[in-house]
mmCIF file of N, CA and C in Angstrom:
data_model
loop_
_atom_site.group_PDB
_atom_site.id
_atom_site.type_symbol
_atom_site.label_atom_id
_atom_site.label_comp_id
_atom_site.label_asym_id
_atom_site.label_seq_id
_atom_site.Cartn_x
_atom_site.Cartn_y
_atom_site.Cartn_z
ATOM 1 N N MET A 1 -27.483 -17.894 -24.623
ATOM 2 C CA MET A 1 -27.108 -17.631 -23.240
ATOM 3 C C MET A 1 -26.344 -18.817 -22.688
ATOM 4 N N SER A 2 -25.363 -18.519 -21.882
ATOM 5 C CA SER A 2 -24.595 -19.614 -21.307
ATOM 6 C C SER A 2 -25.314 -20.147 -20.067
ATOM 7 N N LYS A 3 -25.091 -21.417 -19.794
ATOM 8 C CA LYS A 3 -25.750 -22.042 -18.652
ATOM 9 C C LYS A 3 -24.965 -21.829 -17.360
ATOM 10 N N ASN A 4 -23.665 -21.501 -17.485
ATOM 11 C CA ASN A 4 -22.846 -21.270 -16.302
ATOM 12 C C ASN A 4 -22.738 -19.769 -16.051
ATOM 13 N N PRO A 5 -23.360 -19.282 -14.992
ATOM 14 C CA PRO A 5 -23.248 -17.852 -14.711
ATOM 15 C C PRO A 5 -21.818 -17.513 -14.280
ATOM 16 N N VAL A 6 -21.349 -16.368 -14.694
ATOM 17 C CA VAL A 6 -20.007 -15.917 -14.339
ATOM 18 C C VAL A 6 -20.054 -15.362 -12.919
ATOM 19 N N LYS A 7 -19.128 -15.822 -12.077
ATOM 20 C CA LYS A 7 -19.077 -15.311 -10.715
ATOM 21 C C LYS A 7 -18.417 -13.940 -10.739
ATOM 22 N N GLN A 8 -19.110 -12.981 -10.180
ATOM 23 C CA GLN A 8 -18.567 -11.639 -10.124
ATOM 24 C C GLN A 8 -17.657 -11.533 -8.914
ATOM 25 N N THR A 9 -16.470 -11.035 -9.134
ATOM 26 C CA THR A 9 -15.566 -10.796 -8.017
ATOM 27 C C THR A 9 -15.472 -9.297 -7.794
ATOM 28 N N ARG A 10 -15.348 -8.929 -6.542
ATOM 29 C CA ARG A 10 -15.188 -7.533 -6.157
ATOM 30 C C ARG A 10 -13.960 -7.428 -5.288
ATOM 31 N N THR A 11 -13.412 -6.242 -5.211
ATOM 32 C CA THR A 11 -12.220 -6.040 -4.391
ATOM 33 C C THR A 11 -12.436 -4.866 -3.448
ATOM 34 N N VAL A 12 -11.759 -4.947 -2.315
ATOM 35 C CA VAL A 12 -11.720 -3.864 -1.342
ATOM 36 C C VAL A 12 -10.254 -3.658 -1.001
ATOM 37 N N THR A 13 -9.775 -2.419 -1.127
ATOM 38 C CA THR A 13 -8.398 -2.099 -0.772
ATOM 39 C C THR A 13 -8.408 -1.350 0.550
ATOM 40 N N MET A 14 -7.580 -1.833 1.488
ATOM 41 C CA MET A 14 -7.535 -1.235 2.821
ATOM 42 C C MET A 14 -6.097 -0.905 3.171
ATOM 43 N N HIS A 15 -5.885 0.242 3.797
ATOM 44 C CA HIS A 15 -4.570 0.637 4.290
ATOM 45 C C HIS A 15 -4.612 0.470 5.807
ATOM 46 N N LEU A 16 -3.915 -0.545 6.302
ATOM 47 C CA LEU A 16 -3.994 -0.903 7.718
ATOM 48 C C LEU A 16 -2.608 -0.918 8.347
ATOM 49 N N ASP A 17 -2.567 -0.790 9.677
ATOM 50 C CA ASP A 17 -1.315 -0.893 10.414
ATOM 51 C C ASP A 17 -0.839 -2.336 10.396
ATOM 52 N N ALA A 18 0.404 -2.533 10.009
ATOM 53 C CA ALA A 18 0.964 -3.878 9.908
ATOM 54 C C ALA A 18 1.022 -4.548 11.272
ATOM 55 N N GLY A 19 0.560 -5.773 11.335
ATOM 56 C CA GLY A 19 0.618 -6.555 12.557
ATOM 57 C C GLY A 19 -0.437 -6.212 13.586
ATOM 58 N N ASN A 20 -1.212 -5.161 13.347
ATOM 59 C CA ASN A 20 -2.211 -4.747 14.326
ATOM 60 C C ASN A 20 -3.348 -4.007 13.621
ATOM 61 N N ALA A 21 -4.076 -4.708 12.784
ATOM 62 C CA ALA A 21 -5.179 -4.101 12.037
ATOM 63 C C ALA A 21 -6.312 -3.715 12.980
ATOM 64 N N SER A 22 -6.917 -2.585 12.709
ATOM 65 C CA SER A 22 -8.010 -2.093 13.528
ATOM 66 C C SER A 22 -9.312 -2.806 13.153
ATOM 67 N N MET A 23 -9.967 -3.384 14.138
ATOM 68 C CA MET A 23 -11.245 -4.049 13.879
ATOM 69 C C MET A 23 -12.309 -3.040 13.436
ATOM 70 N N VAL A 24 -12.216 -1.808 13.903
ATOM 71 C CA VAL A 24 -13.178 -0.785 13.513
ATOM 72 C C VAL A 24 -13.076 -0.525 12.009
ATOM 73 N N GLU A 25 -11.827 -0.339 11.524
ATOM 74 C CA GLU A 25 -11.634 -0.097 10.090
ATOM 75 C C GLU A 25 -12.062 -1.306 9.268
ATOM 76 N N LEU A 26 -11.702 -2.493 9.721
ATOM 77 C CA LEU A 26 -12.091 -3.701 9.006
ATOM 78 C C LEU A 26 -13.606 -3.851 8.974
ATOM 79 N N GLY A 27 -14.256 -3.563 10.078
ATOM 80 C CA GLY A 27 -15.711 -3.667 10.135
ATOM 81 C C GLY A 27 -16.389 -2.710 9.169
ATOM 82 N N LYS A 28 -15.851 -1.476 9.064
ATOM 83 C CA LYS A 28 -16.417 -0.494 8.142
ATOM 84 C C LYS A 28 -16.285 -0.950 6.695
ATOM 85 N N MET A 29 -15.120 -1.490 6.368
ATOM 86 C CA MET A 29 -14.851 -1.858 4.978
ATOM 87 C C MET A 29 -15.502 -3.187 4.586
ATOM 88 N N LEU A 30 -15.509 -4.144 5.493
ATOM 89 C CA LEU A 30 -15.955 -5.491 5.146
ATOM 90 C C LEU A 30 -17.383 -5.800 5.589
ATOM 91 N N GLY A 31 -17.954 -4.987 6.443
ATOM 92 C CA GLY A 31 -19.300 -5.249 6.940
ATOM 93 C C GLY A 31 -20.330 -5.455 5.840
ATOM 94 N N PRO A 32 -20.398 -4.572 4.845
ATOM 95 C CA PRO A 32 -21.399 -4.736 3.785
ATOM 96 C C PRO A 32 -21.154 -5.945 2.873
ATOM 97 N N THR A 33 -19.950 -6.514 2.917
ATOM 98 C CA THR A 33 -19.624 -7.618 2.009
ATOM 99 C C THR A 33 -20.024 -8.976 2.554
ATOM 100 N N GLY A 34 -20.197 -9.079 3.850
ATOM 101 C CA GLY A 34 -20.530 -10.366 4.454
ATOM 102 C C GLY A 34 -19.312 -11.204 4.786
ATOM 103 N N ILE A 35 -18.119 -10.672 4.587
ATOM 104 C CA ILE A 35 -16.887 -11.389 4.922
ATOM 105 C C ILE A 35 -16.612 -11.179 6.409
ATOM 106 N N PRO A 36 -16.214 -12.223 7.133
ATOM 107 C CA PRO A 36 -15.948 -12.067 8.569
ATOM 108 C C PRO A 36 -14.680 -11.244 8.822
ATOM 109 N N PRO A 37 -14.805 -10.046 9.393
ATOM 110 C CA PRO A 37 -13.636 -9.193 9.600
ATOM 111 C C PRO A 37 -12.592 -9.816 10.517
ATOM 112 N N PHE A 38 -13.011 -10.629 11.482
ATOM 113 C CA PHE A 38 -12.033 -11.212 12.388
ATOM 114 C C PHE A 38 -11.104 -12.177 11.661
ATOM 115 N N ALA A 39 -11.628 -12.941 10.707
ATOM 116 C CA ALA A 39 -10.790 -13.866 9.937
ATOM 117 C C ALA A 39 -9.792 -13.095 9.075
ATOM 118 N N VAL A 40 -10.239 -11.978 8.500
ATOM 119 C CA VAL A 40 -9.337 -11.144 7.692
ATOM 120 C C VAL A 40 -8.264 -10.539 8.577
ATOM 121 N N LYS A 41 -8.659 -10.050 9.765
ATOM 122 C CA LYS A 41 -7.688 -9.461 10.699
ATOM 123 C C LYS A 41 -6.646 -10.488 11.106
ATOM 124 N N LYS A 42 -7.078 -11.683 11.409
ATOM 125 C CA LYS A 42 -6.159 -12.732 11.841
ATOM 126 C C LYS A 42 -5.124 -13.032 10.753
ATOM 127 N N GLU A 43 -5.578 -13.175 9.501
ATOM 128 C CA GLU A 43 -4.644 -13.464 8.411
ATOM 129 C C GLU A 43 -3.728 -12.277 8.138
ATOM 130 N N TYR A 44 -4.285 -11.064 8.127
ATOM 131 C CA TYR A 44 -3.499 -9.865 7.866
ATOM 132 C C TYR A 44 -2.419 -9.680 8.925
ATOM 133 N N ASP A 45 -2.797 -9.811 10.193
ATOM 134 C CA ASP A 45 -1.826 -9.647 11.276
ATOM 135 C C ASP A 45 -0.720 -10.693 11.193
ATOM 136 N N ALA A 46 -1.062 -11.928 10.832
ATOM 137 C CA ALA A 46 -0.047 -12.973 10.712
ATOM 138 C C ALA A 46 0.913 -12.678 9.557
ATOM 139 N N LEU A 47 0.380 -12.186 8.431
ATOM 140 C CA LEU A 47 1.224 -11.913 7.267
ATOM 141 C C LEU A 47 2.107 -10.679 7.442
ATOM 142 N N THR A 48 1.680 -9.730 8.251
ATOM 143 C CA THR A 48 2.416 -8.473 8.379
ATOM 144 C C THR A 48 3.105 -8.296 9.724
ATOM 145 N N ALA A 49 3.189 -9.347 10.511
ATOM 146 C CA ALA A 49 3.773 -9.223 11.850
ATOM 147 C C ALA A 49 5.214 -8.740 11.808
ATOM 148 N N SER A 50 5.960 -9.078 10.778
ATOM 149 C CA SER A 50 7.369 -8.676 10.707
ATOM 150 C C SER A 50 7.535 -7.220 10.298
ATOM 151 N N SER A 51 6.484 -6.557 9.885
ATOM 152 C CA SER A 51 6.567 -5.168 9.417
ATOM 153 C C SER A 51 5.840 -4.203 10.333
ATOM 154 N N ARG A 52 5.768 -4.512 11.611
ATOM 155 C CA ARG A 52 5.042 -3.646 12.554
ATOM 156 C C ARG A 52 5.545 -2.209 12.463
ATOM 157 N N GLY A 53 4.610 -1.276 12.580
ATOM 158 C CA GLY A 53 4.945 0.134 12.521
ATOM 159 C C GLY A 53 4.763 0.737 11.143
ATOM 160 N N GLU A 54 4.538 -0.070 10.132
ATOM 161 C CA GLU A 54 4.320 0.414 8.780
ATOM 162 C C GLU A 54 2.848 0.284 8.414
ATOM 163 N N ILE A 55 2.463 0.958 7.358
ATOM 164 C CA ILE A 55 1.121 0.803 6.811
ATOM 165 C C ILE A 55 1.260 -0.062 5.571
ATOM 166 N N ILE A 56 0.623 -1.218 5.581
ATOM 167 C CA ILE A 56 0.698 -2.158 4.469
ATOM 168 C C ILE A 56 -0.700 -2.272 3.859
ATOM 169 N N PRO A 57 -0.875 -1.834 2.605
ATOM 170 C CA PRO A 57 -2.176 -1.990 1.966
ATOM 171 C C PRO A 57 -2.481 -3.458 1.668
ATOM 172 N N ALA A 58 -3.735 -3.821 1.803
ATOM 173 C CA ALA A 58 -4.187 -5.176 1.497
ATOM 174 C C ALA A 58 -5.368 -5.084 0.539
ATOM 175 N N VAL A 59 -5.355 -5.938 -0.474
ATOM 176 C CA VAL A 59 -6.455 -6.013 -1.424
ATOM 177 C C VAL A 59 -7.186 -7.320 -1.156
ATOM 178 N N VAL A 60 -8.435 -7.212 -0.717
ATOM 179 C CA VAL A 60 -9.262 -8.391 -0.439
ATOM 180 C C VAL A 60 -10.203 -8.568 -1.625
ATOM 181 N N THR A 61 -10.100 -9.721 -2.275
ATOM 182 C CA THR A 61 -10.960 -10.058 -3.407
ATOM 183 C C THR A 61 -11.972 -11.081 -2.924
ATOM 184 N N PHE A 62 -13.241 -10.842 -3.238
ATOM 185 C CA PHE A 62 -14.280 -11.746 -2.748
ATOM 186 C C PHE A 62 -15.347 -11.966 -3.808
ATOM 187 N N THR A 63 -16.070 -13.069 -3.652
ATOM 188 C CA THR A 63 -17.165 -13.425 -4.545
ATOM 189 C C THR A 63 -18.476 -13.347 -3.759
ATOM 190 N N PRO A 64 -19.606 -13.376 -4.427
ATOM 191 C CA PRO A 64 -20.890 -13.295 -3.714
ATOM 192 C C PRO A 64 -21.123 -14.451 -2.740
ATOM 193 N N ASP A 65 -20.465 -15.591 -2.950
ATOM 194 C CA ASP A 65 -20.663 -16.702 -2.019
ATOM 195 C C ASP A 65 -19.702 -16.634 -0.828
ATOM 196 N N ARG A 66 -19.123 -15.448 -0.597
ATOM 197 C CA ARG A 66 -18.287 -15.130 0.573
ATOM 198 C C ARG A 66 -16.951 -15.845 0.617
ATOM 199 N N LYS A 67 -16.448 -16.277 -0.505
ATOM 200 C CA LYS A 67 -15.076 -16.785 -0.550
ATOM 201 C C LYS A 67 -14.188 -15.577 -0.808
ATOM 202 N N TRP A 68 -13.047 -15.530 -0.108
ATOM 203 C CA TRP A 68 -12.197 -14.365 -0.240
ATOM 204 C C TRP A 68 -10.725 -14.752 -0.249
ATOM 205 N N SER A 69 -9.919 -13.860 -0.784
ATOM 206 C CA SER A 69 -8.469 -14.024 -0.764
ATOM 207 C C SER A 69 -7.849 -12.647 -0.538
ATOM 208 N N MET A 70 -6.620 -12.651 -0.045
ATOM 209 C CA MET A 70 -5.955 -11.399 0.294
ATOM 210 C C MET A 70 -4.610 -11.326 -0.406
ATOM 211 N N ARG A 71 -4.289 -10.118 -0.897
ATOM 212 C CA ARG A 71 -2.983 -9.865 -1.495
ATOM 213 C C ARG A 71 -2.432 -8.603 -0.856
ATOM 214 N N LEU A 72 -1.183 -8.673 -0.405
ATOM 215 C CA LEU A 72 -0.547 -7.518 0.227
ATOM 216 C C LEU A 72 0.221 -6.721 -0.808
ATOM 217 N N LYS A 73 0.266 -5.412 -0.607
ATOM 218 C CA LYS A 73 1.023 -4.534 -1.470
ATOM 219 C C LYS A 73 2.144 -3.904 -0.656
ATOM 220 N N THR A 74 2.995 -3.124 -1.301
ATOM 221 C CA THR A 74 4.072 -2.443 -0.586
ATOM 222 C C THR A 74 3.519 -1.171 0.056
ATOM 223 N N PRO A 75 4.202 -0.660 1.079
ATOM 224 C CA PRO A 75 3.723 0.565 1.734
ATOM 225 C C PRO A 75 3.642 1.725 0.738
ATOM 226 N N PRO A 76 2.813 2.726 1.025
ATOM 227 C CA PRO A 76 2.726 3.891 0.139
ATOM 228 C C PRO A 76 4.088 4.582 0.008
ATOM 229 N N THR A 77 4.349 5.132 -1.159
ATOM 230 C CA THR A 77 5.627 5.790 -1.419
ATOM 231 C C THR A 77 5.855 6.939 -0.446
ATOM 232 N N SER A 78 4.827 7.698 -0.169
ATOM 233 C CA SER A 78 4.975 8.838 0.747
ATOM 234 C C SER A 78 5.380 8.369 2.145
ATOM 235 N N ALA A 79 4.866 7.241 2.580
ATOM 236 C CA ALA A 79 5.238 6.714 3.900
ATOM 237 C C ALA A 79 6.700 6.277 3.908
ATOM 238 N N LEU A 80 7.169 5.672 2.832
ATOM 239 C CA LEU A 80 8.574 5.263 2.752
ATOM 240 C C LEU A 80 9.499 6.482 2.719
ATOM 241 N N ILE A 81 9.076 7.546 2.037
ATOM 242 C CA ILE A 81 9.874 8.774 1.996
ATOM 243 C C ILE A 81 9.931 9.411 3.385
ATOM 244 N N ARG A 82 8.781 9.457 4.075
ATOM 245 C CA ARG A 82 8.773 10.014 5.434
ATOM 246 C C ARG A 82 9.689 9.214 6.358
ATOM 247 N N THR A 83 9.696 7.891 6.214
ATOM 248 C CA THR A 83 10.575 7.059 7.037
ATOM 249 C C THR A 83 12.032 7.361 6.730
ATOM 250 N N ALA A 84 12.373 7.518 5.461
ATOM 251 C CA ALA A 84 13.756 7.819 5.075
ATOM 252 C C ALA A 84 14.197 9.183 5.599
ATOM 253 N N LEU A 85 13.265 10.121 5.717
ATOM 254 C CA LEU A 85 13.587 11.454 6.234
ATOM 255 C C LEU A 85 13.594 11.504 7.753
ATOM 256 N N GLY A 86 13.210 10.437 8.388
ATOM 257 C CA GLY A 86 13.209 10.413 9.848
ATOM 258 C C GLY A 86 11.899 10.874 10.452
ATOM 259 N N GLY A 87 10.804 10.744 9.729
ATOM 260 C CA GLY A 87 9.494 11.052 10.293
ATOM 261 C C GLY A 87 8.936 12.396 9.910
ATOM 262 N N SER A 88 9.638 13.167 9.078
ATOM 263 C CA SER A 88 9.132 14.463 8.639
ATOM 264 C C SER A 88 7.843 14.288 7.847
ATOM 265 N N GLN A 89 6.902 15.197 8.003
ATOM 266 C CA GLN A 89 5.600 15.071 7.363
ATOM 267 C C GLN A 89 5.556 15.624 5.946
ATOM 268 N N GLY A 90 6.582 16.304 5.499
ATOM 269 C CA GLY A 90 6.529 16.940 4.189
ATOM 270 C C GLY A 90 6.313 18.426 4.364
ATOM 271 N N SER A 91 6.484 19.179 3.294
ATOM 272 C CA SER A 91 6.376 20.622 3.342
ATOM 273 C C SER A 91 4.922 21.059 3.276
ATOM 274 N N SER A 92 4.615 22.151 3.966
ATOM 275 C CA SER A 92 3.265 22.700 3.876
ATOM 276 C C SER A 92 3.108 23.500 2.581
ATOM 277 N N ARG A 93 4.237 23.886 1.974
ATOM 278 C CA ARG A 93 4.225 24.599 0.695
ATOM 279 C C ARG A 93 5.230 23.961 -0.250
ATOM 280 N N PRO A 94 4.897 22.805 -0.837
ATOM 281 C CA PRO A 94 5.828 22.154 -1.766
ATOM 282 C C PRO A 94 6.152 23.066 -2.944
ATOM 283 N N GLY A 95 7.420 23.059 -3.350
ATOM 284 C CA GLY A 95 7.857 23.931 -4.435
ATOM 285 C C GLY A 95 8.378 25.259 -3.934
ATOM 286 N N HIS A 96 7.988 25.645 -2.721
ATOM 287 C CA HIS A 96 8.458 26.893 -2.121
ATOM 288 C C HIS A 96 9.364 26.604 -0.937
ATOM 289 N N ASP A 97 8.901 25.737 -0.046
ATOM 290 C CA ASP A 97 9.668 25.371 1.145
ATOM 291 C C ASP A 97 10.073 23.913 1.029
ATOM 292 N N SER A 98 11.268 23.616 1.500
ATOM 293 C CA SER A 98 11.749 22.241 1.477
ATOM 294 C C SER A 98 11.752 21.699 2.900
ATOM 295 N N CYS A 99 11.458 20.414 3.047
ATOM 296 C CA CYS A 99 11.413 19.826 4.383
ATOM 297 C C CYS A 99 12.510 18.785 4.585
ATOM 298 N N GLY A 100 13.356 18.587 3.585
ATOM 299 C CA GLY A 100 14.421 17.601 3.721
ATOM 300 C C GLY A 100 14.994 17.248 2.370
ATOM 301 N N SER A 101 15.881 16.270 2.384
ATOM 302 C CA SER A 101 16.544 15.875 1.155
ATOM 303 C C SER A 101 16.763 14.371 1.145
ATOM 304 N N LEU A 102 16.591 13.769 -0.033
ATOM 305 C CA LEU A 102 16.852 12.339 -0.215
ATOM 306 C C LEU A 102 18.127 12.157 -1.018
ATOM 307 N N THR A 103 18.964 11.230 -0.602
ATOM 308 C CA THR A 103 20.159 10.895 -1.365
ATOM 309 C C THR A 103 19.800 9.895 -2.456
ATOM 310 N N ARG A 104 20.701 9.689 -3.398
ATOM 311 C CA ARG A 104 20.467 8.715 -4.470
ATOM 312 C C ARG A 104 20.314 7.307 -3.899
ATOM 313 N N GLN A 105 21.074 6.979 -2.853
ATOM 314 C CA GLN A 105 20.982 5.650 -2.242
ATOM 315 C C GLN A 105 19.610 5.446 -1.606
ATOM 316 N N GLN A 106 19.101 6.450 -0.909
ATOM 317 C CA GLN A 106 17.780 6.349 -0.301
ATOM 318 C C GLN A 106 16.703 6.231 -1.374
ATOM 319 N N LEU A 107 16.858 7.011 -2.439
ATOM 320 C CA LEU A 107 15.915 6.972 -3.547
ATOM 321 C C LEU A 107 15.903 5.592 -4.194
ATOM 322 N N ARG A 108 17.080 5.010 -4.413
ATOM 323 C CA ARG A 108 17.188 3.675 -5.013
ATOM 324 C C ARG A 108 16.569 2.617 -4.095
ATOM 325 N N ALA A 109 16.801 2.718 -2.786
ATOM 326 C CA ALA A 109 16.247 1.735 -1.842
ATOM 327 C C ALA A 109 14.721 1.782 -1.850
ATOM 328 N N ILE A 110 14.156 2.993 -1.868
ATOM 329 C CA ILE A 110 12.697 3.126 -1.896
ATOM 330 C C ILE A 110 12.154 2.587 -3.216
ATOM 331 N N ALA A 111 12.810 2.904 -4.324
ATOM 332 C CA ALA A 111 12.362 2.444 -5.644
ATOM 333 C C ALA A 111 12.407 0.924 -5.746
ATOM 334 N N GLN A 112 13.451 0.309 -5.206
ATOM 335 C CA GLN A 112 13.542 -1.152 -5.255
ATOM 336 C C GLN A 112 12.455 -1.799 -4.410
ATOM 337 N N ARG A 113 12.108 -1.170 -3.293
ATOM 338 C CA ARG A 113 11.044 -1.724 -2.450
ATOM 339 C C ARG A 113 9.687 -1.586 -3.132
ATOM 340 N N LYS A 114 9.442 -0.478 -3.859
ATOM 341 C CA LYS A 114 8.171 -0.225 -4.518
ATOM 342 C C LYS A 114 8.050 -0.916 -5.873
ATOM 343 N N LEU A 115 9.131 -1.450 -6.406
ATOM 344 C CA LEU A 115 9.157 -2.007 -7.760
ATOM 345 C C LEU A 115 8.053 -3.025 -8.052
ATOM 346 N N PRO A 116 7.686 -3.936 -7.135
ATOM 347 C CA PRO A 116 6.619 -4.891 -7.454
ATOM 348 C C PRO A 116 5.256 -4.242 -7.736
ATOM 349 N N ASP A 117 4.994 -3.075 -7.163
ATOM 350 C CA ASP A 117 3.690 -2.432 -7.340
ATOM 351 C C ASP A 117 3.685 -1.356 -8.420
ATOM 352 N N LEU A 118 4.826 -1.045 -8.999
ATOM 353 C CA LEU A 118 4.875 -0.022 -10.041
ATOM 354 C C LEU A 118 4.691 -0.658 -11.405
ATOM 355 N N ASN A 119 4.350 0.162 -12.388
ATOM 356 C CA ASN A 119 4.116 -0.360 -13.727
ATOM 357 C C ASN A 119 5.387 -0.353 -14.572
ATOM 358 N N THR A 120 6.501 -0.655 -13.953
ATOM 359 C CA THR A 120 7.778 -0.763 -14.641
ATOM 360 C C THR A 120 8.617 -1.838 -13.972
ATOM 361 N N SER A 121 9.608 -2.330 -14.703
ATOM 362 C CA SER A 121 10.533 -3.290 -14.108
ATOM 363 C C SER A 121 11.946 -2.718 -14.077
ATOM 364 N N ASP A 122 12.102 -1.464 -14.510
ATOM 365 C CA ASP A 122 13.397 -0.790 -14.547
ATOM 366 C C ASP A 122 13.561 0.055 -13.284
ATOM 367 N N VAL A 123 14.662 -0.131 -12.575
ATOM 368 C CA VAL A 123 14.888 0.584 -11.321
ATOM 369 C C VAL A 123 15.063 2.081 -11.572
ATOM 370 N N GLU A 124 15.710 2.452 -12.675
ATOM 371 C CA GLU A 124 15.919 3.875 -12.968
ATOM 372 C C GLU A 124 14.581 4.595 -13.180
ATOM 373 N N VAL A 125 13.660 3.957 -13.882
ATOM 374 C CA VAL A 125 12.332 4.547 -14.091
ATOM 375 C C VAL A 125 11.595 4.624 -12.752
ATOM 376 N N ALA A 126 11.711 3.592 -11.940
ATOM 377 C CA ALA A 126 11.083 3.593 -10.621
ATOM 378 C C ALA A 126 11.648 4.709 -9.754
ATOM 379 N N MET A 127 12.942 4.971 -9.882
ATOM 380 C CA MET A 127 13.556 6.065 -9.126
ATOM 381 C C MET A 127 12.969 7.412 -9.549
ATOM 382 N N ARG A 128 12.695 7.592 -10.839
ATOM 383 C CA ARG A 128 12.083 8.840 -11.306
ATOM 384 C C ARG A 128 10.656 8.981 -10.777
ATOM 385 N N ILE A 129 9.938 7.872 -10.685
ATOM 386 C CA ILE A 129 8.573 7.907 -10.136
ATOM 387 C C ILE A 129 8.617 8.318 -8.668
ATOM 388 N N VAL A 130 9.512 7.718 -7.904
ATOM 389 C CA VAL A 130 9.642 8.035 -6.481
ATOM 390 C C VAL A 130 10.111 9.475 -6.307
ATOM 391 N N ALA A 131 11.027 9.931 -7.169
ATOM 392 C CA ALA A 131 11.518 11.317 -7.083
ATOM 393 C C ALA A 131 10.373 12.307 -7.322
ATOM 394 N N GLY A 132 9.467 11.987 -8.228
ATOM 395 C CA GLY A 132 8.310 12.852 -8.469
ATOM 396 C C GLY A 132 7.414 12.948 -7.246
ATOM 397 N N THR A 133 7.213 11.826 -6.574
ATOM 398 C CA THR A 133 6.412 11.842 -5.344
ATOM 399 C C THR A 133 7.112 12.677 -4.275
ATOM 400 N N ALA A 134 8.427 12.513 -4.184
ATOM 401 C CA ALA A 134 9.185 13.284 -3.189
ATOM 402 C C ALA A 134 9.097 14.777 -3.469
ATOM 403 N N ARG A 135 9.234 15.174 -4.726
ATOM 404 C CA ARG A 135 9.132 16.599 -5.067
ATOM 405 C C ARG A 135 7.748 17.154 -4.734
ATOM 406 N N SER A 136 6.714 16.340 -4.948
ATOM 407 C CA SER A 136 5.360 16.816 -4.641
ATOM 408 C C SER A 136 5.131 16.949 -3.143
ATOM 409 N N MET A 137 5.986 16.313 -2.358
ATOM 410 C CA MET A 137 5.912 16.434 -0.893
ATOM 411 C C MET A 137 6.792 17.580 -0.391
ATOM 412 N N GLY A 138 7.579 18.205 -1.279
ATOM 413 C CA GLY A 138 8.476 19.278 -0.871
ATOM 414 C C GLY A 138 9.817 18.754 -0.410
ATOM 415 N N VAL A 139 10.223 17.591 -0.896
ATOM 416 C CA VAL A 139 11.509 16.993 -0.526
ATOM 417 C C VAL A 139 12.463 17.159 -1.700
ATOM 418 N N ARG A 140 13.662 17.663 -1.415
ATOM 419 C CA ARG A 140 14.685 17.786 -2.456
ATOM 420 C C ARG A 140 15.261 16.418 -2.744
ATOM 421 N N VAL A 141 15.624 16.194 -4.008
ATOM 422 C CA VAL A 141 16.232 14.944 -4.426
ATOM 423 C C VAL A 141 17.605 15.241 -4.967
ATOM 424 N N ALA A 142 18.623 14.604 -4.402
ATOM 425 C CA ALA A 142 20.002 14.814 -4.862
ATOM 426 C C ALA A 142 20.145 14.266 -6.267
ATOM 427 N N SER A 143 20.849 15.018 -7.121
ATOM 428 C CA SER A 143 21.002 14.548 -8.500
ATOM 429 C C SER A 143 22.280 13.818 -8.756
#
């Protein structure tokens, strides 16, 4: 047996409003962990102040001795597609009804923004991933 116990780290992923995280949501997610939600809110709001109006996921990693760190991710692909369409929510019957169309330029812009969080480094592959999400939302993709 080793004499140095391994510190277990746990993570919590939260989808919060950029620049204005809800204390209620933070309290629900972080309350059982013992991490002070106000300190997390303060850091999150400072890091995301330039992206107000978007939803920016944050991954909080913590240890049992209450040390924590935060890593920000890119907004969800569906949210970026809705923004590109001008706020449309998507089709109620994807595959049957269409709610809009994305151009190749819009598709490339979304793929480049999502590239750090995808499991590829090729923009063309990222564009196919984003196009699949768009099709599942009932959005046509220009070829």
